[in-house]
PDB file of N, CA and C in Angstrom:
ATOM      1  N   UNK W1165     -16.375 -19.330   6.468  1.00 57.00           N
ATOM      2  CA  UNK W1165     -16.575 -18.161   7.272  1.00 57.00           C
ATOM      3  C   UNK W1165     -15.514 -17.122   6.925  1.00 57.00           C
ATOM      4  N   UNK W1166     -15.886 -15.886   6.921  1.00 86.00           N
ATOM      5  CA  UNK W1166     -14.959 -14.796   6.619  1.00 86.00           C
ATOM      6  C   UNK W1166     -14.320 -14.317   7.908  1.00 86.00           C
ATOM      7  N   UNK W1167     -13.284 -15.038   8.325  1.00 86.00           N
ATOM      8  CA  UNK W1167     -12.696 -14.816   9.634  1.00 86.00           C
ATOM      9  C   UNK W1167     -11.181 -14.911   9.557  1.00 86.00           C
ATOM     10  N   UNK W1168     -10.512 -14.015  10.261  1.00 90.00           N
ATOM     11  CA  UNK W1168      -9.064 -14.086  10.413  1.00 90.00           C
ATOM     12  C   UNK W1168      -8.788 -14.474  11.856  1.00 90.00           C
ATOM     13  N   UNK W1169      -7.988 -15.502  12.038  1.00 92.00           N
ATOM     14  CA  UNK W1169      -7.651 -15.975  13.378  1.00 92.00           C
ATOM     15  C   UNK W1169      -6.155 -15.791  13.592  1.00 92.00           C
ATOM     16  N   UNK W1170      -5.806 -15.140  14.691  1.00 91.00           N
ATOM     17  CA  UNK W1170      -4.399 -14.944  15.030  1.00 91.00           C
ATOM     18  C   UNK W1170      -4.194 -15.269  16.510  1.00 91.00           C
ATOM     19  N   UNK W1171      -2.942 -15.430  16.890  1.00 92.00           N
ATOM     20  CA  UNK W1171      -2.607 -15.602  18.301  1.00 92.00           C
ATOM     21  C   UNK W1171      -1.905 -14.333  18.743  1.00 92.00           C
ATOM     22  N   UNK W1172      -2.470 -13.706  19.767  1.00 84.00           N
ATOM     23  CA  UNK W1172      -1.968 -12.428  20.262  1.00 84.00           C
ATOM     24  C   UNK W1172      -1.807 -12.549  21.776  1.00 84.00           C
ATOM     25  N   UNK W1173      -0.598 -12.392  22.263  1.00 89.00           N
ATOM     26  CA  UNK W1173      -0.321 -12.510  23.702  1.00 89.00           C
ATOM     27  C   UNK W1173      -0.853 -13.829  24.269  1.00 89.00           C
ATOM     28  N   UNK W1174      -0.568 -14.911  23.582  1.00 92.00           N
ATOM     29  CA  UNK W1174      -0.986 -16.258  23.983  1.00 92.00           C
ATOM     30  C   UNK W1174      -2.498 -16.447  24.032  1.00 92.00           C
ATOM     31  N   UNK W1175      -3.243 -15.612  23.328  1.00 91.00           N
ATOM     32  CA  UNK W1175      -4.700 -15.742  23.246  1.00 91.00           C
ATOM     33  C   UNK W1175      -5.105 -15.741  21.781  1.00 91.00           C
ATOM     34  N   UNK W1176      -6.187 -16.419  21.498  1.00 92.00           N
ATOM     35  CA  UNK W1176      -6.714 -16.433  20.136  1.00 92.00           C
ATOM     36  C   UNK W1176      -7.501 -15.143  19.924  1.00 92.00           C
ATOM     37  N   UNK W1177      -7.210 -14.457  18.844  1.00 92.00           N
ATOM     38  CA  UNK W1177      -7.922 -13.233  18.475  1.00 92.00           C
ATOM     39  C   UNK W1177      -8.574 -13.447  17.110  1.00 92.00           C
ATOM     40  N   UNK W1178      -9.788 -12.974  16.971  1.00 93.00           N
ATOM     41  CA  UNK W1178     -10.509 -13.128  15.706  1.00 93.00           C
ATOM     42  C   UNK W1178     -11.023 -11.779  15.225  1.00 93.00           C
ATOM     43  N   UNK W1179     -11.134 -11.663  13.919  1.00 91.00           N
ATOM     44  CA  UNK W1179     -11.732 -10.474  13.314  1.00 91.00           C
ATOM     45  C   UNK W1179     -12.258 -10.846  11.937  1.00 91.00           C
ATOM     46  N   UNK W1180     -13.083  -9.969  11.391  1.00 87.00           N
ATOM     47  CA  UNK W1180     -13.653 -10.217  10.070  1.00 87.00           C
ATOM     48  C   UNK W1180     -12.563 -10.203   9.008  1.00 87.00           C
ATOM     49  N   UNK W1181     -12.711 -11.070   8.032  1.00 88.00           N
ATOM     50  CA  UNK W1181     -11.845 -11.036   6.857  1.00 88.00           C
ATOM     51  C   UNK W1181     -12.698 -10.589   5.693  1.00 88.00           C
ATOM     52  N   UNK W1182     -12.247  -9.604   4.979  1.00 84.00           N
ATOM     53  CA  UNK W1182     -12.953  -9.138   3.792  1.00 84.00           C
ATOM     54  C   UNK W1182     -11.974  -9.116   2.629  1.00 84.00           C
ATOM     55  N   UNK W1183     -12.412  -9.669   1.531  1.00 84.00           N
ATOM     56  CA  UNK W1183     -11.563  -9.683   0.345  1.00 84.00           C
ATOM     57  C   UNK W1183     -11.292  -8.254  -0.113  1.00 84.00           C
ATOM     58  N   UNK W1184     -10.096  -8.019  -0.581  1.00 82.00           N
ATOM     59  CA  UNK W1184      -9.725  -6.665  -1.019  1.00 82.00           C
ATOM     60  C   UNK W1184     -10.554  -6.202  -2.217  1.00 82.00           C
ATOM     61  N   UNK W1185     -11.070  -7.127  -2.992  1.00 80.00           N
ATOM     62  CA  UNK W1185     -11.868  -6.760  -4.169  1.00 80.00           C
ATOM     63  C   UNK W1185     -13.369  -6.727  -3.893  1.00 80.00           C
ATOM     64  N   UNK W1186     -13.784  -6.869  -2.636  1.00 80.00           N
ATOM     65  CA  UNK W1186     -15.197  -6.819  -2.293  1.00 80.00           C
ATOM     66  C   UNK W1186     -15.746  -5.432  -2.632  1.00 80.00           C
ATOM     67  N   UNK W1187     -16.805  -5.388  -3.411  1.00 78.00           N
ATOM     68  CA  UNK W1187     -17.385  -4.113  -3.848  1.00 78.00           C
ATOM     69  C   UNK W1187     -18.542  -3.656  -2.973  1.00 78.00           C
ATOM     70  N   UNK W1188     -18.916  -4.466  -1.980  1.00 79.00           N
ATOM     71  CA  UNK W1188     -19.960  -4.109  -1.016  1.00 79.00           C
ATOM     72  C   UNK W1188     -21.252  -3.681  -1.712  1.00 79.00           C
ATOM     73  N   UNK W1189     -21.750  -4.533  -2.557  1.00 78.00           N
ATOM     74  CA  UNK W1189     -23.002  -4.250  -3.262  1.00 78.00           C
ATOM     75  C   UNK W1189     -24.197  -4.640  -2.416  1.00 78.00           C
ATOM     76  N   UNK W1190     -24.431  -3.889  -1.336  1.00 74.00           N
ATOM     77  CA  UNK W1190     -25.623  -4.092  -0.532  1.00 74.00           C
ATOM     78  C   UNK W1190     -26.805  -3.648  -1.377  1.00 74.00           C
ATOM     79  N   UNK W1191     -27.995  -4.049  -0.966  1.00 69.00           N
ATOM     80  CA  UNK W1191     -29.192  -3.637  -1.703  1.00 69.00           C
ATOM     81  C   UNK W1191     -29.181  -2.119  -1.850  1.00 69.00           C
ATOM     82  N   UNK W1192     -29.590  -1.632  -3.017  1.00 70.00           N
ATOM     83  CA  UNK W1192     -29.572  -0.184  -3.238  1.00 70.00           C
ATOM     84  C   UNK W1192     -30.557   0.534  -2.321  1.00 70.00           C
ATOM     85  N   UNK W1193     -30.396   1.839  -2.185  1.00 73.00           N
ATOM     86  CA  UNK W1193     -31.261   2.630  -1.297  1.00 73.00           C
ATOM     87  C   UNK W1193     -32.744   2.440  -1.590  1.00 73.00           C
ATOM     88  N   UNK W1194     -33.590   2.990  -0.705  1.00 63.00           N
ATOM     89  CA  UNK W1194     -35.026   2.733  -0.726  1.00 63.00           C
ATOM     90  C   UNK W1194     -35.754   2.964  -2.056  1.00 63.00           C
ATOM     91  N   UNK W1195     -35.172   3.683  -2.982  1.00 69.00           N
ATOM     92  CA  UNK W1195     -35.880   3.897  -4.246  1.00 69.00           C
ATOM     93  C   UNK W1195     -35.917   2.622  -5.105  1.00 69.00           C
ATOM     94  N   UNK W1196     -35.313   1.548  -4.602  1.00 72.00           N
ATOM     95  CA  UNK W1196     -35.352   0.281  -5.329  1.00 72.00           C
ATOM     96  C   UNK W1196     -36.674  -0.430  -5.023  1.00 72.00           C
ATOM     97  N   UNK W1197     -36.884  -1.578  -5.613  1.00 78.00           N
ATOM     98  CA  UNK W1197     -38.117  -2.339  -5.415  1.00 78.00           C
ATOM     99  C   UNK W1197     -38.068  -3.228  -4.174  1.00 78.00           C
ATOM    100  N   UNK W1198     -37.010  -3.137  -3.387  1.00 79.00           N
ATOM    101  CA  UNK W1198     -36.895  -3.959  -2.185  1.00 79.00           C
ATOM    102  C   UNK W1198     -37.851  -3.475  -1.098  1.00 79.00           C
ATOM    103  N   UNK W1199     -38.388  -4.397  -0.288  1.00 82.00           N
ATOM    104  CA  UNK W1199     -39.252  -3.980   0.813  1.00 82.00           C
ATOM    105  C   UNK W1199     -38.484  -3.121   1.816  1.00 82.00           C
ATOM    106  N   UNK W1200     -39.166  -2.262   2.572  1.00 75.00           N
ATOM    107  CA  UNK W1200     -38.499  -1.345   3.493  1.00 75.00           C
ATOM    108  C   UNK W1200     -37.658  -2.049   4.568  1.00 75.00           C
ATOM    109  N   UNK W1201     -38.030  -3.244   4.971  1.00 86.00           N
ATOM    110  CA  UNK W1201     -37.311  -3.944   6.027  1.00 86.00           C
ATOM    111  C   UNK W1201     -35.954  -4.488   5.616  1.00 86.00           C
ATOM    112  N   UNK W1202     -35.623  -4.428   4.344  1.00 86.00           N
ATOM    113  CA  UNK W1202     -34.347  -4.965   3.873  1.00 86.00           C
ATOM    114  C   UNK W1202     -33.173  -4.238   4.522  1.00 86.00           C
ATOM    115  N   UNK W1203     -33.248  -2.931   4.635  1.00 88.00           N
ATOM    116  CA  UNK W1203     -32.154  -2.171   5.244  1.00 88.00           C
ATOM    117  C   UNK W1203     -31.954  -2.587   6.701  1.00 88.00           C
ATOM    118  N   UNK W1204     -33.050  -2.760   7.445  1.00 91.00           N
ATOM    119  CA  UNK W1204     -32.937  -3.234   8.826  1.00 91.00           C
ATOM    120  C   UNK W1204     -32.230  -4.578   8.868  1.00 91.00           C
ATOM    121  N   UNK W1205     -32.613  -5.486   7.993  1.00 92.00           N
ATOM    122  CA  UNK W1205     -32.011  -6.813   7.961  1.00 92.00           C
ATOM    123  C   UNK W1205     -30.529  -6.772   7.630  1.00 92.00           C
ATOM    124  N   UNK W1206     -30.159  -5.935   6.685  1.00 91.00           N
ATOM    125  CA  UNK W1206     -28.744  -5.803   6.308  1.00 91.00           C
ATOM    126  C   UNK W1206     -27.932  -5.309   7.502  1.00 91.00           C
ATOM    127  N   UNK W1207     -28.420  -4.258   8.151  1.00 94.00           N
ATOM    128  CA  UNK W1207     -27.663  -3.660   9.258  1.00 94.00           C
ATOM    129  C   UNK W1207     -27.637  -4.589  10.464  1.00 94.00           C
ATOM    130  N   UNK W1208     -28.796  -5.124  10.866  1.00 95.00           N
ATOM    131  CA  UNK W1208     -28.823  -6.021  12.023  1.00 95.00           C
ATOM    132  C   UNK W1208     -27.955  -7.244  11.791  1.00 95.00           C
ATOM    133  N   UNK W1209     -27.997  -7.804  10.591  1.00 93.00           N
ATOM    134  CA  UNK W1209     -27.200  -8.989  10.290  1.00 93.00           C
ATOM    135  C   UNK W1209     -25.710  -8.720  10.323  1.00 93.00           C
ATOM    136  N   UNK W1210     -25.286  -7.614   9.723  1.00 93.00           N
ATOM    137  CA  UNK W1210     -23.855  -7.310   9.689  1.00 93.00           C
ATOM    138  C   UNK W1210     -23.332  -6.921  11.072  1.00 93.00           C
ATOM    139  N   UNK W1211     -24.116  -6.167  11.828  1.00 94.00           N
ATOM    140  CA  UNK W1211     -23.704  -5.805  13.193  1.00 94.00           C
ATOM    141  C   UNK W1211     -23.582  -7.070  14.040  1.00 94.00           C
ATOM    142  N   UNK W1212     -24.514  -7.989  13.879  1.00 92.00           N
ATOM    143  CA  UNK W1212     -24.445  -9.261  14.607  1.00 92.00           C
ATOM    144  C   UNK W1212     -23.162 -10.015  14.253  1.00 92.00           C
ATOM    145  N   UNK W1213     -22.839 -10.079  12.977  1.00 91.00           N
ATOM    146  CA  UNK W1213     -21.595 -10.748  12.548  1.00 91.00           C
ATOM    147  C   UNK W1213     -20.370 -10.074  13.148  1.00 91.00           C
ATOM    148  N   UNK W1214     -20.329  -8.768  13.091  1.00 93.00           N
ATOM    149  CA  UNK W1214     -19.176  -8.029  13.613  1.00 93.00           C
ATOM    150  C   UNK W1214     -19.006  -8.291  15.105  1.00 93.00           C
ATOM    151  N   UNK W1215     -20.087  -8.159  15.867  1.00 91.00           N
ATOM    152  CA  UNK W1215     -19.997  -8.333  17.310  1.00 91.00           C
ATOM    153  C   UNK W1215     -19.730  -9.781  17.706  1.00 91.00           C
ATOM    154  N   UNK W1216     -20.127 -10.711  16.860  1.00 90.00           N
ATOM    155  CA  UNK W1216     -19.914 -12.126  17.156  1.00 90.00           C
ATOM    156  C   UNK W1216     -18.503 -12.569  16.780  1.00 90.00           C
ATOM    157  N   UNK W1217     -17.994 -12.088  15.662  1.00 91.00           N
ATOM    158  CA  UNK W1217     -16.729 -12.600  15.136  1.00 91.00           C
ATOM    159  C   UNK W1217     -15.494 -11.821  15.553  1.00 91.00           C
ATOM    160  N   UNK W1218     -15.635 -10.573  15.952  1.00 92.00           N
ATOM    161  CA  UNK W1218     -14.466  -9.775  16.346  1.00 92.00           C
ATOM    162  C   UNK W1218     -14.253  -9.880  17.849  1.00 92.00           C
ATOM    163  N   UNK W1219     -13.050 -10.258  18.237  1.00 91.00           N
ATOM    164  CA  UNK W1219     -12.764 -10.415  19.661  1.00 91.00           C
ATOM    165  C   UNK W1219     -12.162  -9.162  20.294  1.00 91.00           C
ATOM    166  N   UNK W1220     -11.674  -8.252  19.497  1.00 91.00           N
ATOM    167  CA  UNK W1220     -11.043  -7.029  20.009  1.00 91.00           C
ATOM    168  C   UNK W1220     -11.931  -5.817  19.749  1.00 91.00           C
ATOM    169  N   UNK W1221     -12.045  -4.946  20.766  1.00 88.00           N
ATOM    170  CA  UNK W1221     -12.883  -3.744  20.614  1.00 88.00           C
ATOM    171  C   UNK W1221     -12.436  -2.865  19.446  1.00 88.00           C
ATOM    172  N   UNK W1222     -11.142  -2.754  19.244  1.00 90.00           N
ATOM    173  CA  UNK W1222     -10.635  -1.921  18.145  1.00 90.00           C
ATOM    174  C   UNK W1222     -11.105  -2.467  16.797  1.00 90.00           C
ATOM    175  N   UNK W1223     -11.119  -3.785  16.640  1.00 93.00           N
ATOM    176  CA  UNK W1223     -11.584  -4.391  15.390  1.00 93.00           C
ATOM    177  C   UNK W1223     -13.094  -4.203  15.217  1.00 93.00           C
ATOM    178  N   UNK W1224     -13.830  -4.269  16.325  1.00 91.00           N
ATOM    179  CA  UNK W1224     -15.276  -4.037  16.267  1.00 91.00           C
ATOM    180  C   UNK W1224     -15.542  -2.617  15.801  1.00 91.00           C
ATOM    181  N   UNK W1225     -14.890  -1.674  16.434  1.00 89.00           N
ATOM    182  CA  UNK W1225     -15.076  -0.267  16.089  1.00 89.00           C
ATOM    183  C   UNK W1225     -14.728  -0.007  14.625  1.00 89.00           C
ATOM    184  N   UNK W1226     -13.606  -0.542  14.183  1.00 92.00           N
ATOM    185  CA  UNK W1226     -13.167  -0.355  12.796  1.00 92.00           C
ATOM    186  C   UNK W1226     -14.176  -0.963  11.817  1.00 92.00           C
ATOM    187  N   UNK W1227     -14.643  -2.160  12.102  1.00 92.00           N
ATOM    188  CA  UNK W1227     -15.578  -2.838  11.197  1.00 92.00           C
ATOM    189  C   UNK W1227     -16.932  -2.144  11.142  1.00 92.00           C
ATOM    190  N   UNK W1228     -17.421  -1.685  12.299  1.00 92.00           N
ATOM    191  CA  UNK W1228     -18.711  -0.976  12.322  1.00 92.00           C
ATOM    192  C   UNK W1228     -18.591   0.323  11.533  1.00 92.00           C
ATOM    193  N   UNK W1229     -17.513   1.052  11.747  1.00 92.00           N
ATOM    194  CA  UNK W1229     -17.309   2.309  11.013  1.00 92.00           C
ATOM    195  C   UNK W1229     -17.198   2.074   9.512  1.00 92.00           C
ATOM    196  N   UNK W1230     -16.446   1.055   9.113  1.00 91.00           N
ATOM    197  CA  UNK W1230     -16.316   0.754   7.680  1.00 91.00           C
ATOM    198  C   UNK W1230     -17.669   0.394   7.073  1.00 91.00           C
ATOM    199  N   UNK W1231     -18.440  -0.401   7.787  1.00 93.00           N
ATOM    200  CA  UNK W1231     -19.763  -0.803   7.304  1.00 93.00           C
ATOM    201  C   UNK W1231     -20.663   0.423   7.133  1.00 93.00           C
ATOM    202  N   UNK W1232     -20.655   1.315   8.109  1.00 93.00           N
ATOM    203  CA  UNK W1232     -21.447   2.537   8.050  1.00 93.00           C
ATOM    204  C   UNK W1232     -21.055   3.377   6.822  1.00 93.00           C
ATOM    205  N   UNK W1233     -19.771   3.581   6.640  1.00 91.00           N
ATOM    206  CA  UNK W1233     -19.281   4.368   5.506  1.00 91.00           C
ATOM    207  C   UNK W1233     -19.680   3.729   4.178  1.00 91.00           C
ATOM    208  N   UNK W1234     -19.595   2.408   4.100  1.00 90.00           N
ATOM    209  CA  UNK W1234     -19.974   1.708   2.865  1.00 90.00           C
ATOM    210  C   UNK W1234     -21.440   1.942   2.523  1.00 90.00           C
ATOM    211  N   UNK W1235     -22.311   1.918   3.537  1.00 91.00           N
ATOM    212  CA  UNK W1235     -23.733   2.166   3.276  1.00 91.00           C
ATOM    213  C   UNK W1235     -23.976   3.601   2.819  1.00 91.00           C
ATOM    214  N   UNK W1236     -23.298   4.550   3.452  1.00 90.00           N
ATOM    215  CA  UNK W1236     -23.445   5.960   3.056  1.00 90.00           C
ATOM    216  C   UNK W1236     -22.949   6.153   1.623  1.00 90.00           C
ATOM    217  N   UNK W1237     -21.812   5.552   1.295  1.00 87.00           N
ATOM    218  CA  UNK W1237     -21.280   5.663  -0.063  1.00 87.00           C
ATOM    219  C   UNK W1237     -22.193   4.975  -1.081  1.00 87.00           C
ATOM    220  N   UNK W1238     -22.951   4.011  -0.630  1.00 86.00           N
ATOM    221  CA  UNK W1238     -23.879   3.290  -1.513  1.00 86.00           C
ATOM    222  C   UNK W1238     -25.137   4.120  -1.780  1.00 86.00           C
ATOM    223  N   UNK W1239     -25.331   5.193  -0.985  1.00 86.00           N
ATOM    224  CA  UNK W1239     -26.450   6.090  -1.247  1.00 86.00           C
ATOM    225  C   UNK W1239     -27.498   6.158  -0.153  1.00 86.00           C
ATOM    226  N   UNK W1240     -27.281   5.437   0.935  1.00 88.00           N
ATOM    227  CA  UNK W1240     -28.230   5.510   2.045  1.00 88.00           C
ATOM    228  C   UNK W1240     -28.048   6.831   2.783  1.00 88.00           C
ATOM    229  N   UNK W1241     -29.124   7.321   3.377  1.00 89.00           N
ATOM    230  CA  UNK W1241     -29.103   8.589   4.109  1.00 89.00           C
ATOM    231  C   UNK W1241     -28.643   8.361   5.546  1.00 89.00           C
ATOM    232  N   UNK W1242     -27.780   9.253   6.022  1.00 91.00           N
ATOM    233  CA  UNK W1242     -27.248   9.144   7.382  1.00 91.00           C
ATOM    234  C   UNK W1242     -28.360   9.110   8.429  1.00 91.00           C
ATOM    235  N   UNK W1243     -29.362   9.987   8.270  1.00 91.00           N
ATOM    236  CA  UNK W1243     -30.430  10.061   9.267  1.00 91.00           C
ATOM    237  C   UNK W1243     -31.333   8.825   9.258  1.00 91.00           C
ATOM    238  N   UNK W1244     -31.301   8.027   8.211  1.00 89.00           N
ATOM    239  CA  UNK W1244     -32.056   6.774   8.171  1.00 89.00           C
ATOM    240  C   UNK W1244     -31.228   5.618   8.728  1.00 89.00           C
ATOM    241  N   UNK W1245     -29.931   5.655   8.490  1.00 91.00           N
ATOM    242  CA  UNK W1245     -29.046   4.553   8.863  1.00 91.00           C
ATOM    243  C   UNK W1245     -28.672   4.592  10.350  1.00 91.00           C
ATOM    244  N   UNK W1246     -28.392   5.778  10.887  1.00 92.00           N
ATOM    245  CA  UNK W1246     -27.885   5.891  12.254  1.00 92.00           C
ATOM    246  C   UNK W1246     -28.820   5.284  13.306  1.00 92.00           C
ATOM    247  N   UNK W1247     -30.132   5.553  13.280  1.00 93.00           N
ATOM    248  CA  UNK W1247     -31.001   4.949  14.300  1.00 93.00           C
ATOM    249  C   UNK W1247     -31.016   3.415  14.223  1.00 93.00           C
ATOM    250  N   UNK W1248     -30.908   2.875  13.025  1.00 93.00           N
ATOM    251  CA  UNK W1248     -30.894   1.416  12.871  1.00 93.00           C
ATOM    252  C   UNK W1248     -29.595   0.854  13.431  1.00 93.00           C
ATOM    253  N   UNK W1249     -28.477   1.532  13.192  1.00 93.00           N
ATOM    254  CA  UNK W1249     -27.198   1.107  13.771  1.00 93.00           C
ATOM    255  C   UNK W1249     -27.297   1.074  15.296  1.00 93.00           C
ATOM    256  N   UNK W1250     -27.841   2.137  15.877  1.00 90.00           N
ATOM    257  CA  UNK W1250     -27.956   2.202  17.334  1.00 90.00           C
ATOM    258  C   UNK W1250     -28.809   1.064  17.874  1.00 90.00           C
ATOM    259  N   UNK W1251     -29.943   0.786  17.231  1.00 92.00           N
ATOM    260  CA  UNK W1251     -30.810  -0.315  17.656  1.00 92.00           C
ATOM    261  C   UNK W1251     -30.104  -1.658  17.509  1.00 92.00           C
ATOM    262  N   UNK W1252     -29.407  -1.843  16.411  1.00 93.00           N
ATOM    263  CA  UNK W1252     -28.733  -3.120  16.149  1.00 93.00           C
ATOM    264  C   UNK W1252     -27.624  -3.369  17.162  1.00 93.00           C
ATOM    265  N   UNK W1253     -26.854  -2.344  17.485  1.00 89.00           N
ATOM    266  CA  UNK W1253     -25.778  -2.499  18.465  1.00 89.00           C
ATOM    267  C   UNK W1253     -26.364  -2.800  19.834  1.00 89.00           C
ATOM    268  N   UNK W1254     -27.393  -2.057  20.225  1.00 87.00           N
ATOM    269  CA  UNK W1254     -28.017  -2.277  21.528  1.00 87.00           C
ATOM    270  C   UNK W1254     -28.668  -3.662  21.590  1.00 87.00           C
ATOM    271  N   UNK W1255     -29.311  -4.074  20.523  1.00 87.00           N
ATOM    272  CA  UNK W1255     -29.975  -5.375  20.482  1.00 87.00           C
ATOM    273  C   UNK W1255     -28.974  -6.523  20.585  1.00 87.00           C
ATOM    274  N   UNK W1256     -27.861  -6.413  19.893  1.00 81.00           N
ATOM    275  CA  UNK W1256     -26.870  -7.487  19.857  1.00 81.00           C
ATOM    276  C   UNK W1256     -25.937  -7.484  21.057  1.00 81.00           C
ATOM    277  N   UNK W1257     -25.754  -6.342  21.681  1.00 75.00           N
ATOM    278  CA  UNK W1257     -24.819  -6.251  22.799  1.00 75.00           C
ATOM    279  C   UNK W1257     -25.222  -5.102  23.720  1.00 75.00           C
ATOM    280  N   UNK W1258     -26.332  -5.267  24.466  1.00 60.00           N
ATOM    281  CA  UNK W1258     -26.843  -4.152  25.275  1.00 60.00           C
ATOM    282  C   UNK W1258     -25.885  -3.686  26.366  1.00 60.00           C
ATOM    283  N   UNK W1259     -25.009  -4.557  26.843  1.00 59.00           N
ATOM    284  CA  UNK W1259     -24.106  -4.154  27.917  1.00 59.00           C
ATOM    285  C   UNK W1259     -22.823  -3.525  27.395  1.00 59.00           C
ATOM    286  N   UNK W1260     -22.637  -3.547  26.094  1.00 59.00           N
ATOM    287  CA  UNK W1260     -21.390  -3.043  25.527  1.00 59.00           C
ATOM    288  C   UNK W1260     -21.533  -1.588  25.114  1.00 59.00           C
ATOM    289  N   UNK W1261     -20.604  -0.772  25.542  1.00 52.00           N
ATOM    290  CA  UNK W1261     -20.564   0.615  25.092  1.00 52.00           C
ATOM    291  C   UNK W1261     -19.556   0.649  23.964  1.00 52.00           C
ATOM    292  N   UNK W1262     -20.041   0.809  22.762  1.00 51.00           N
ATOM    293  CA  UNK W1262     -19.176   0.764  21.590  1.00 51.00           C
ATOM    294  C   UNK W1262     -18.472   2.105  21.429  1.00 51.00           C
ATOM    295  N   UNK W1263     -17.169   2.061  21.447  1.00 45.00           N
ATOM    296  CA  UNK W1263     -16.366   3.269  21.317  1.00 45.00           C
ATOM    297  C   UNK W1263     -16.053   3.513  19.838  1.00 45.00           C
ATOM    298  N   UNK W1264     -17.058   3.837  19.090  1.00 47.00           N
ATOM    299  CA  UNK W1264     -16.801   4.152  17.691  1.00 47.00           C
ATOM    300  C   UNK W1264     -17.459   5.480  17.365  1.00 47.00           C
ATOM    301  N   UNK W1265     -16.817   6.223  16.550  1.00 50.00           N
ATOM    302  CA  UNK W1265     -17.342   7.525  16.167  1.00 50.00           C
ATOM    303  C   UNK W1265     -17.768   7.441  14.713  1.00 50.00           C
ATOM    304  N   UNK W1266     -19.024   7.112  14.501  1.00 55.00           N
ATOM    305  CA  UNK W1266     -19.524   7.033  13.145  1.00 55.00           C
ATOM    306  C   UNK W1266     -19.484   8.424  12.528  1.00 55.00           C
ATOM    307  N   UNK W1267     -18.997   8.507  11.324  1.00 50.00           N
ATOM    308  CA  UNK W1267     -18.879   9.789  10.622  1.00 50.00           C
ATOM    309  C   UNK W1267     -20.279  10.309  10.331  1.00 50.00           C
ATOM    310  N   UNK W1268     -20.609  11.438  10.930  1.00 47.00           N
ATOM    311  CA  UNK W1268     -21.966  11.976  10.733  1.00 47.00           C
ATOM    312  C   UNK W1268     -21.940  13.152   9.844  1.00 47.00           C
TER     313      UNK W1268
END
């Protein structure tokens, strides 16, 4: 599992661990031969991992923002990605108000 575990104020804290050399080669944008649902699966899966593995809100916010930026840099369109992010966050954690400011 890609997880960092630390003890913070006598409590166990967890967050995602990502290798420094990770190139984030998610499936290329829709002009590839991948079915349209692949982007939904990538976003829903990663959001689920982030919300499941990160115990601190600051780490959740940071990881979601980094993931969003990586997809945009990979060539995905902001107006296509943002609604899927919103659905994925609501689906995985409907009671949580995520305090992250995705770069729009």
